[in-house]
Coordinates of C-alpha atoms in Angstrom, one line a residue:
M1 CA 0.0 0.0 0.0
R2 CA 1.4 3.4 -1.0
N3 CA 1.1 6.4 1.3
Q4 CA -0.1 9.9 0.5
D5 CA 3.4 11.1 1.3
D6 CA 4.6 9.4 -1.9
A7 CA 2.7 11.8 -4.1
N8 CA 5.8 13.6 -5.2
D9 CA 7.8 10.5 -5.8
P10 CA 9.4 10.7 -9.3
L11 CA 8.4 7.0 -9.7
D12 CA 4.7 7.8 -8.9
E13 CA 3.4 7.4 -12.5
T14 CA 5.3 4.1 -12.8
W15 CA 3.6 2.8 -9.6
R16 CA 0.2 3.9 -10.9
T17 CA 0.7 2.0 -14.1
A18 CA 1.7 -1.1 -12.3
E19 CA -1.3 -0.9 -9.9
R20 CA -3.6 -0.5 -12.9
L21 CA -2.2 -3.6 -14.6
V22 CA -2.6 -5.6 -11.4
A23 CA -6.1 -4.5 -10.9
A24 CA -7.2 -4.9 -14.5
T25 CA -10.2 -7.1 -15.4
P26 CA -11.0 -9.0 -18.6
E27 CA -13.4 -6.2 -19.5
S28 CA -10.8 -3.5 -18.9
P29 CA -9.5 -1.6 -22.0
L30 CA -6.1 -2.7 -20.8
M31 CA -7.1 -6.3 -21.6
Q32 CA -8.2 -5.7 -25.2
T33 CA -6.1 -7.1 -28.0
D34 CA -5.8 -5.9 -31.5
W35 CA -5.7 -9.1 -33.5
P36 CA -4.4 -9.3 -37.1
E37 CA -6.9 -8.8 -39.9
A38 CA -8.3 -11.8 -41.7
G39 CA -5.7 -13.5 -43.9
Q40 CA -2.7 -12.4 -41.8
E41 CA -0.6 -14.8 -39.9
Q42 CA -2.0 -15.4 -36.4
P43 CA 0.4 -14.9 -33.5
Y44 CA -0.2 -18.3 -31.9
A45 CA -1.8 -20.4 -34.6
R46 CA -1.2 -24.2 -34.4
R47 CA 2.0 -25.3 -35.9
E48 CA 2.8 -28.8 -37.1
G49 CA 5.0 -30.7 -34.8
D50 CA 4.2 -28.6 -31.7
P51 CA 4.1 -30.6 -28.4
Y52 CA 0.6 -29.2 -28.0
E53 CA -1.7 -27.0 -30.0
R54 CA -1.6 -23.2 -29.7
Y55 CA -4.6 -21.0 -30.3
G56 CA -5.1 -17.3 -31.0
S57 CA -8.2 -15.4 -30.1
P58 CA -11.5 -17.1 -29.7
G59 CA -12.8 -18.3 -33.0
Q60 CA -9.4 -18.8 -34.5
G61 CA -8.8 -22.4 -33.3
E62 CA -10.6 -25.6 -34.1
A63 CA -11.7 -26.2 -30.5
W64 CA -13.1 -22.8 -30.2
Q65 CA -15.1 -23.1 -33.5
S66 CA -16.5 -26.6 -32.9
G67 CA -17.4 -26.2 -29.3
Q68 CA -16.5 -29.9 -28.8
P69 CA -14.6 -31.1 -25.8
N70 CA -10.8 -31.6 -26.2
P71 CA -10.0 -35.1 -27.6
A72 CA -6.4 -34.9 -26.3
P73 CA -5.6 -35.6 -22.6
E74 CA -5.5 -31.8 -22.2
R75 CA -5.1 -28.9 -24.6
R76 CA -3.3 -25.8 -23.5
Y77 CA -3.9 -22.4 -25.1
G78 CA -1.1 -20.0 -25.5
P79 CA 2.7 -20.3 -26.1
P80 CA 4.8 -22.7 -24.1
E81 CA 6.5 -20.0 -22.0
Q82 CA 3.1 -19.2 -20.4
E83 CA 2.8 -22.6 -18.9
G84 CA 2.1 -22.3 -15.2
L85 CA -0.2 -19.3 -15.4
G86 CA -3.2 -21.6 -14.9
D87 CA -3.6 -24.3 -12.2
P88 CA -3.8 -27.2 -12.3
W89 CA -1.8 -28.6 -15.3
P90 CA -1.4 -32.1 -16.9
G91 CA -2.5 -35.1 -14.9
Q92 CA -4.8 -33.1 -12.5
P93 CA -8.5 -33.1 -13.5
V94 CA -10.4 -29.9 -13.1
S95 CA -14.1 -29.4 -12.4
G96 CA -14.8 -26.7 -15.0
P97 CA -13.1 -24.2 -17.3
V98 CA -10.2 -22.2 -16.0
T99 CA -9.7 -18.9 -17.9
Q100 CA -6.8 -16.4 -17.7
S101 CA -6.5 -13.2 -19.6
L102 CA -3.2 -11.5 -20.3
P103 CA -3.0 -7.8 -21.2
G104 CA -2.4 -7.1 -24.9
Q105 CA -1.6 -10.8 -25.7
Y106 CA -4.2 -13.5 -25.8
R107 CA -6.6 -15.5 -23.7
W108 CA -6.3 -19.2 -23.0
E109 CA -8.7 -21.7 -21.5
Q110 CA -8.1 -25.0 -19.8
R111 CA -11.0 -27.5 -19.9
A112 CA -11.7 -30.7 -18.0
V113 CA -10.8 -33.9 -19.6
P114 CA -13.9 -36.1 -20.4
A115 CA -13.9 -39.6 -19.1
T116 CA -15.1 -40.8 -22.5
P117 CA -15.2 -39.2 -26.0
A118 CA -18.2 -37.0 -26.4
A119 CA -21.0 -38.2 -28.7
G120 CA -20.5 -37.5 -32.3
L121 CA -16.7 -37.1 -31.9
D122 CA -14.8 -39.6 -34.0
L123 CA -11.3 -40.1 -32.7
G124 CA -10.5 -42.8 -35.3
P125 CA -9.1 -46.2 -34.6
Q126 CA -7.0 -46.4 -31.5
A127 CA -3.8 -48.4 -31.8
P128 CA -2.7 -50.3 -28.6
P129 CA 0.5 -48.9 -27.0
S130 CA 3.6 -50.6 -28.4
A131 CA 6.6 -51.7 -26.3
P132 CA 9.8 -49.7 -26.7
A133 CA 12.2 -51.2 -29.3
L134 CA 15.1 -53.0 -27.8
P135 CA 18.6 -53.2 -29.4
S136 CA 19.0 -56.1 -31.8
A137 CA 21.4 -59.0 -31.2
A138 CA 23.9 -57.2 -33.4
T139 CA 23.9 -54.2 -31.1
D140 CA 26.9 -54.4 -28.8
A141 CA 25.4 -52.4 -25.9
L142 CA 22.9 -49.8 -25.0
P143 CA 24.0 -46.2 -25.6
P144 CA 25.6 -44.5 -22.5
T145 CA 23.1 -42.5 -20.3
A146 CA 25.5 -39.6 -19.8
V147 CA 28.3 -38.0 -21.9
E148 CA 31.6 -37.6 -20.1
R149 CA 32.7 -34.0 -20.2
P150 CA 36.2 -32.6 -19.3
A151 CA 36.5 -30.9 -15.9
P152 CA 36.1 -27.1 -16.1
P153 CA 39.4 -25.1 -16.1
T154 CA 40.2 -23.7 -12.7
L155 CA 43.1 -22.1 -10.9
G156 CA 42.4 -24.3 -7.8
E157 CA 43.3 -23.4 -4.3
P158 CA 46.1 -20.8 -3.7
A159 CA 49.6 -22.2 -3.6
H160 CA 51.4 -22.4 -0.3
S161 CA 54.9 -22.9 1.2
G162 CA 55.9 -26.1 2.9
R163 CA 54.5 -29.6 2.5
K164 CA 51.2 -28.8 4.2
P165 CA 48.8 -25.9 3.7
P166 CA 48.0 -23.6 6.7
M167 CA 45.4 -24.9 9.1
Y168 CA 42.7 -22.3 8.2
P169 CA 40.7 -23.1 5.0
P170 CA 41.3 -20.7 2.1
I171 CA 37.7 -19.6 1.8
P172 CA 35.5 -17.6 4.2
Q173 CA 33.9 -19.6 7.0
Q174 CA 31.9 -16.8 8.6
L175 CA 30.5 -13.4 7.6
P176 CA 30.2 -10.3 9.7
S177 CA 26.7 -9.6 11.1
A178 CA 24.8 -6.7 9.7
G179 CA 23.0 -6.3 13.0
A180 CA 26.2 -6.0 14.9
D181 CA 28.0 -3.7 12.5
P182 CA 26.4 -2.7 9.2
A183 CA 29.6 -1.0 8.0
A184 CA 31.5 -4.2 8.5
A185 CA 28.8 -6.4 6.9
V186 CA 28.9 -4.6 3.5
L187 CA 32.7 -4.8 3.1
P188 CA 33.6 -7.4 0.5
D189 CA 35.9 -10.3 1.5
I190 CA 38.1 -9.6 -1.6
V191 CA 38.7 -6.5 -3.8
V192 CA 40.5 -6.8 -7.2
D193 CA 41.4 -3.7 -9.2
G194 CA 43.9 -2.5 -11.8
A195 CA 44.3 -0.9 -15.2
D196 CA 46.8 -0.2 -17.9
H197 CA 48.0 3.4 -18.6
G198 CA 50.2 3.5 -21.6
A199 CA 53.4 1.7 -20.7
L200 CA 52.4 1.4 -17.0
S201 CA 50.3 -1.6 -15.8
V202 CA 48.7 -1.8 -12.3
R203 CA 47.1 -4.8 -10.5
A204 CA 45.7 -4.7 -7.0
A205 CA 44.1 -7.0 -4.5
S206 CA 42.9 -6.7 -0.9
I207 CA 42.1 -10.0 0.8
R208 CA 40.5 -10.7 4.2
G209 CA 42.9 -12.7 6.4
D210 CA 42.4 -16.3 7.3
S211 CA 41.8 -15.5 11.0
H212 CA 39.2 -12.8 10.2
R213 CA 37.5 -15.1 7.8
Y214 CA 37.3 -17.9 10.4
L215 CA 36.0 -15.6 13.2
G216 CA 33.5 -13.6 11.0
E217 CA 35.4 -10.4 11.4
P218 CA 35.6 -7.7 8.7
R219 CA 38.6 -7.0 6.4
Q220 CA 40.4 -4.1 8.0
D221 CA 42.7 -3.4 5.0
A222 CA 41.7 -1.1 2.2
L223 CA 43.3 0.0 -1.1
C224 CA 42.9 2.8 -3.7
V225 CA 43.9 2.7 -7.4
T226 CA 42.9 6.0 -9.2
R227 CA 44.1 8.9 -11.3
I228 CA 44.6 12.4 -9.9
G229 CA 45.3 15.7 -11.7
S230 CA 44.2 16.7 -15.1
P231 CA 45.7 16.5 -18.6
G232 CA 48.1 19.3 -19.5
T233 CA 48.7 20.4 -15.9
G234 CA 50.0 17.1 -14.5
E235 CA 48.4 13.7 -14.0
L236 CA 49.5 10.9 -11.7
L237 CA 48.5 7.4 -10.7
L238 CA 47.6 7.3 -7.0
L239 CA 48.3 3.9 -5.5
A240 CA 47.5 3.5 -1.8
V241 CA 47.0 0.8 0.8
A242 CA 45.8 1.2 4.3
D243 CA 45.9 -1.3 7.2
G244 CA 43.4 -0.9 10.0
V245 CA 45.0 -1.5 13.4
G246 CA 43.8 -4.9 14.6
T247 CA 43.0 -3.7 18.2
A248 CA 41.0 -0.7 17.0
A249 CA 37.2 -1.4 16.9
R250 CA 36.4 0.7 13.8
S251 CA 39.7 0.5 12.0
H252 CA 37.9 -1.1 9.0
I253 CA 36.1 2.3 8.6
G254 CA 39.3 4.2 9.2
S255 CA 41.3 2.5 6.5
N256 CA 38.7 3.0 3.8
E257 CA 38.1 6.6 4.8
A258 CA 41.9 7.3 4.8
C259 CA 42.1 6.1 1.2
R260 CA 39.2 8.2 0.1
L261 CA 40.5 11.3 1.8
A262 CA 44.0 10.8 0.3
A263 CA 42.5 10.7 -3.2
A264 CA 40.5 13.9 -2.6
Y265 CA 43.3 16.0 -1.1
L266 CA 46.2 14.7 -3.3
D267 CA 44.1 15.5 -6.3
R268 CA 44.2 19.2 -5.3
A269 CA 48.0 19.1 -5.1
A270 CA 48.5 17.0 -8.3
E271 CA 50.1 19.8 -10.3
R272 CA 52.6 20.7 -7.6
L273 CA 53.4 17.0 -7.0
C274 CA 54.3 16.6 -10.7
A275 CA 56.6 19.6 -10.5
V276 CA 58.2 18.3 -7.4
L277 CA 58.9 14.8 -8.9
A278 CA 60.1 16.3 -12.1
A279 CA 62.6 18.4 -10.1
G280 CA 63.5 15.6 -7.7
D281 CA 62.8 17.8 -4.7
G282 CA 62.6 15.5 -1.7
A283 CA 62.1 18.4 0.8
A284 CA 59.1 19.8 -1.1
L285 CA 57.6 16.3 -1.3
A286 CA 57.9 15.9 2.5
E287 CA 56.2 19.3 3.0
L288 CA 53.3 18.4 0.7
A289 CA 52.9 14.9 2.2
D290 CA 52.8 16.3 5.8
A291 CA 50.2 18.8 4.8
V292 CA 48.0 16.2 3.2
V293 CA 48.4 13.7 6.1
G294 CA 47.5 16.5 8.6
E295 CA 44.3 17.2 6.7
I296 CA 43.4 13.5 6.6
A297 CA 44.1 13.1 10.3
V298 CA 41.9 16.1 11.2
L299 CA 39.0 14.9 9.1
L300 CA 39.3 11.3 10.2
A301 CA 39.2 12.4 13.9
D302 CA 36.2 14.6 13.2
H303 CA 34.4 11.7 11.5
A304 CA 35.0 9.6 14.6
R305 CA 33.7 12.3 17.0
S306 CA 30.6 13.0 14.9
S307 CA 29.8 9.3 15.2
S308 CA 30.3 9.5 19.0
H309 CA 33.5 7.3 18.8
D310 CA 37.0 7.8 20.1
P311 CA 39.3 8.8 17.2
A312 CA 41.7 6.0 18.3
A313 CA 39.0 3.5 17.3
Y314 CA 39.6 4.4 13.6
A315 CA 43.4 3.9 13.8
T316 CA 44.9 2.9 10.4
T317 CA 48.2 3.0 8.6
L318 CA 48.5 4.6 5.1
R319 CA 51.1 4.0 2.3
V320 CA 51.0 6.0 -0.9
L321 CA 52.9 5.7 -4.2
L322 CA 52.6 8.6 -6.7
V323 CA 53.5 7.8 -10.3
P324 CA 53.5 10.6 -13.0
L325 CA 51.9 9.6 -16.2
D326 CA 54.4 11.7 -18.1
P327 CA 56.9 9.1 -19.3
A328 CA 59.7 11.7 -19.1
I329 CA 59.4 11.8 -15.3
R330 CA 61.1 8.7 -14.0
L331 CA 61.0 9.4 -10.2
R332 CA 58.1 8.1 -8.1
G333 CA 56.9 9.8 -4.9
F334 CA 56.3 7.8 -1.7
F335 CA 55.0 8.6 1.7
A336 CA 53.7 6.6 4.6
V337 CA 52.2 6.7 8.1
G338 CA 52.9 3.4 9.8
D339 CA 54.3 0.0 8.7
G340 CA 54.0 -2.0 5.6
G341 CA 56.2 -2.7 2.6
T342 CA 57.5 -1.1 -0.6
A343 CA 59.6 -3.7 -2.5
L344 CA 61.3 -3.7 -5.9
L345 CA 61.7 -6.7 -8.1
R346 CA 64.4 -5.9 -10.7
A347 CA 65.9 -8.6 -13.0
G348 CA 64.5 -11.4 -10.9
R349 CA 66.1 -10.0 -7.6
W350 CA 64.1 -8.7 -4.7
L351 CA 65.0 -5.5 -2.9
L352 CA 63.1 -5.4 0.4
D353 CA 62.2 -2.7 1.6
I354 CA 63.5 0.0 -0.6
T355 CA 62.1 2.8 1.6
E356 CA 63.7 1.4 4.8
A357 CA 67.3 0.6 5.9
Q358 CA 67.0 -3.1 5.5
G359 CA 69.1 -5.9 3.9
P360 CA 67.8 -7.3 0.6
E361 CA 66.2 -10.3 2.2
G362 CA 64.6 -8.6 5.2
S363 CA 64.2 -10.0 8.7
G364 CA 60.6 -11.4 8.6
V365 CA 60.2 -10.2 12.3
I366 CA 56.7 -9.1 13.2
D367 CA 56.5 -5.8 15.1
T368 CA 53.0 -4.7 16.1
R369 CA 54.1 -1.2 17.1
T370 CA 53.3 1.3 14.4
D371 CA 52.3 4.9 13.9
A372 CA 48.7 5.3 12.8
L373 CA 46.2 7.9 11.7
P374 CA 44.4 9.9 13.0
L375 CA 46.8 10.3 16.0
A376 CA 49.9 10.6 13.8
R377 CA 50.1 13.9 11.8
T378 CA 53.3 13.5 9.8
A379 CA 54.6 11.2 7.2
E380 CA 57.8 9.4 6.2
T381 CA 58.7 10.3 2.6
S382 CA 61.0 9.1 -0.1
L383 CA 61.8 9.5 -3.8
I384 CA 62.0 6.2 -5.6
G385 CA 63.9 5.8 -8.8
P386 CA 64.7 6.6 -11.5
A387 CA 62.4 3.7 -12.6
A388 CA 64.0 1.4 -15.2
P389 CA 62.0 -0.4 -17.9
G390 CA 60.9 -3.8 -16.6
D391 CA 61.0 -2.8 -12.9
V392 CA 58.2 -4.1 -10.7
L393 CA 57.2 -2.0 -7.7
V394 CA 55.2 -3.8 -4.9
L395 CA 53.3 -1.6 -2.4
S396 CA 51.7 -3.6 0.4
T397 CA 50.4 -3.9 3.9
D398 CA 52.4 -6.0 6.4
G399 CA 50.0 -8.9 5.6
L400 CA 52.2 -9.4 2.5
S401 CA 55.4 -7.6 3.3
T402 CA 56.2 -9.6 6.5
P403 CA 55.9 -13.1 5.0
L404 CA 57.6 -11.9 1.8
A405 CA 60.6 -10.9 3.9
G406 CA 60.7 -14.1 5.9
E407 CA 59.7 -16.9 3.5
P408 CA 62.0 -17.7 0.6
E409 CA 59.4 -19.9 -1.1
M410 CA 57.0 -17.0 -1.3
R411 CA 59.7 -14.7 -2.9
E412 CA 60.6 -17.4 -5.5
F413 CA 56.9 -17.9 -6.3
L414 CA 56.1 -14.2 -6.7
A415 CA 59.3 -13.5 -8.6
A416 CA 58.3 -16.1 -11.2
A417 CA 54.7 -14.8 -11.3
W418 CA 55.4 -11.0 -11.4
G419 CA 59.0 -10.9 -12.9
S420 CA 58.5 -12.9 -16.0
G421 CA 57.9 -9.9 -18.2
T422 CA 54.2 -10.8 -18.6
V423 CA 51.6 -8.8 -16.7
P424 CA 49.0 -11.2 -15.2
G425 CA 45.3 -10.7 -15.7
P426 CA 43.2 -9.7 -12.7
A427 CA 42.0 -13.2 -11.8
D428 CA 45.5 -14.7 -12.1
F429 CA 47.0 -11.8 -10.1
L430 CA 44.4 -12.4 -7.3
W431 CA 45.3 -16.1 -7.2
Q432 CA 49.1 -15.3 -7.1
A433 CA 48.7 -12.7 -4.3
Q434 CA 47.0 -15.3 -2.1
F435 CA 50.1 -17.5 -1.8
R436 CA 49.8 -18.9 1.7
V437 CA 52.4 -19.1 4.4
K438 CA 51.7 -20.9 7.7
S439 CA 51.2 -18.6 10.7
Y440 CA 50.6 -15.5 8.6
D441 CA 46.9 -15.0 8.7
D442 CA 46.5 -11.2 8.6
D443 CA 44.6 -9.2 6.0
R444 CA 46.7 -8.8 2.9
S445 CA 46.6 -5.8 0.4
T446 CA 49.1 -5.3 -2.4
I447 CA 49.4 -3.0 -5.4
V448 CA 51.9 -4.0 -8.1
L449 CA 53.2 -1.5 -10.7
W450 CA 54.9 -2.8 -13.9
E451 CA 57.1 -0.3 -15.6
G452 CA 56.8 -0.8 -19.4
R453 CA 59.8 -1.9 -21.4
G454 CA 59.2 0.9 -23.9

């Protein structure tokens, strides 16, 4: 039932039309049908070989003209796709005619099946039913009842290090409850993104961790792949990952909000960022990054307070890579609040982490202490490059960077997957990014940038 308050609803006329159709009677003008003139092809005339006979308007089919009861077990009027509009159907006797009218199409009638042929109706000689033909003695065997088909192509479960996979299953076991936290309930388990921009290719994936899947908790990671700036004044790819702090109750909101705010405020500074990267001015990059991080922190804290929450409940890290679309600019800008990874795969060799003072193989040690928005107001910055053709830059949360640093099998697998010179498709990339390592069950977000070979 619609209320009077809906009178100004832009869909009001649509609802009126729907209500008129539902309430229409056979006598209504809506139910009238303009049938073809005499001599024209009828829309539902009987066709030889049909599984049953189809009739047009009254007077255009034999049963309508003769007025005789149906000789077949049951005749149905109308095209096959309208089966089910009447009730009952074959095998169920009815006590009288059942009529349905459809707007602008046709009318069909279902009649009771007589126990015996009506007087005056000659059905002709009735042949007894014959037994089905059996194969002759020369026939080797009955035909098979089913055709064997090859198994569908699949990638299968994600690869893993070691002889046995991790204890957790590789698919979600529980879902967040909408009643407990609507914001968490609508977050997808997996996000896949990416695009090609000239000689640059980007693939991205954010995956809920095994422990969160098992416990029905939301994915606290977030990512952003977008373009900022405008043609002629400086355009950049903005690649960002955010890792909501595990102990913060609403960090899944904080991480997504931090990515959104980063895109909004870095877009305003895109022209200056391009100029800074073209000049290789690290001090200017640090100044711009601190200004943007400060704005994000203030707005994220205000968002928390407006929702009657402690700003610390929205705690999240943020890592950003800025890539000019001008192929003449070979430096990439990086800034971060909190932990994560920024690795380089060059000529099959991993450099972990290129923005930190670490050895090439890393330590693999987990450190839960990290700076986080909105309490942190400054960023660590770095100029990366110059980029070489064939370089592969990997930006990630610690759900990937930590096992990558500590597990040689994972490095070998991803080096083969991402360093072969061929950029994987989105589905293949997702499968590769899910390489599993025992005891590493955190959310995992990664964005990979392939520098074209020119």
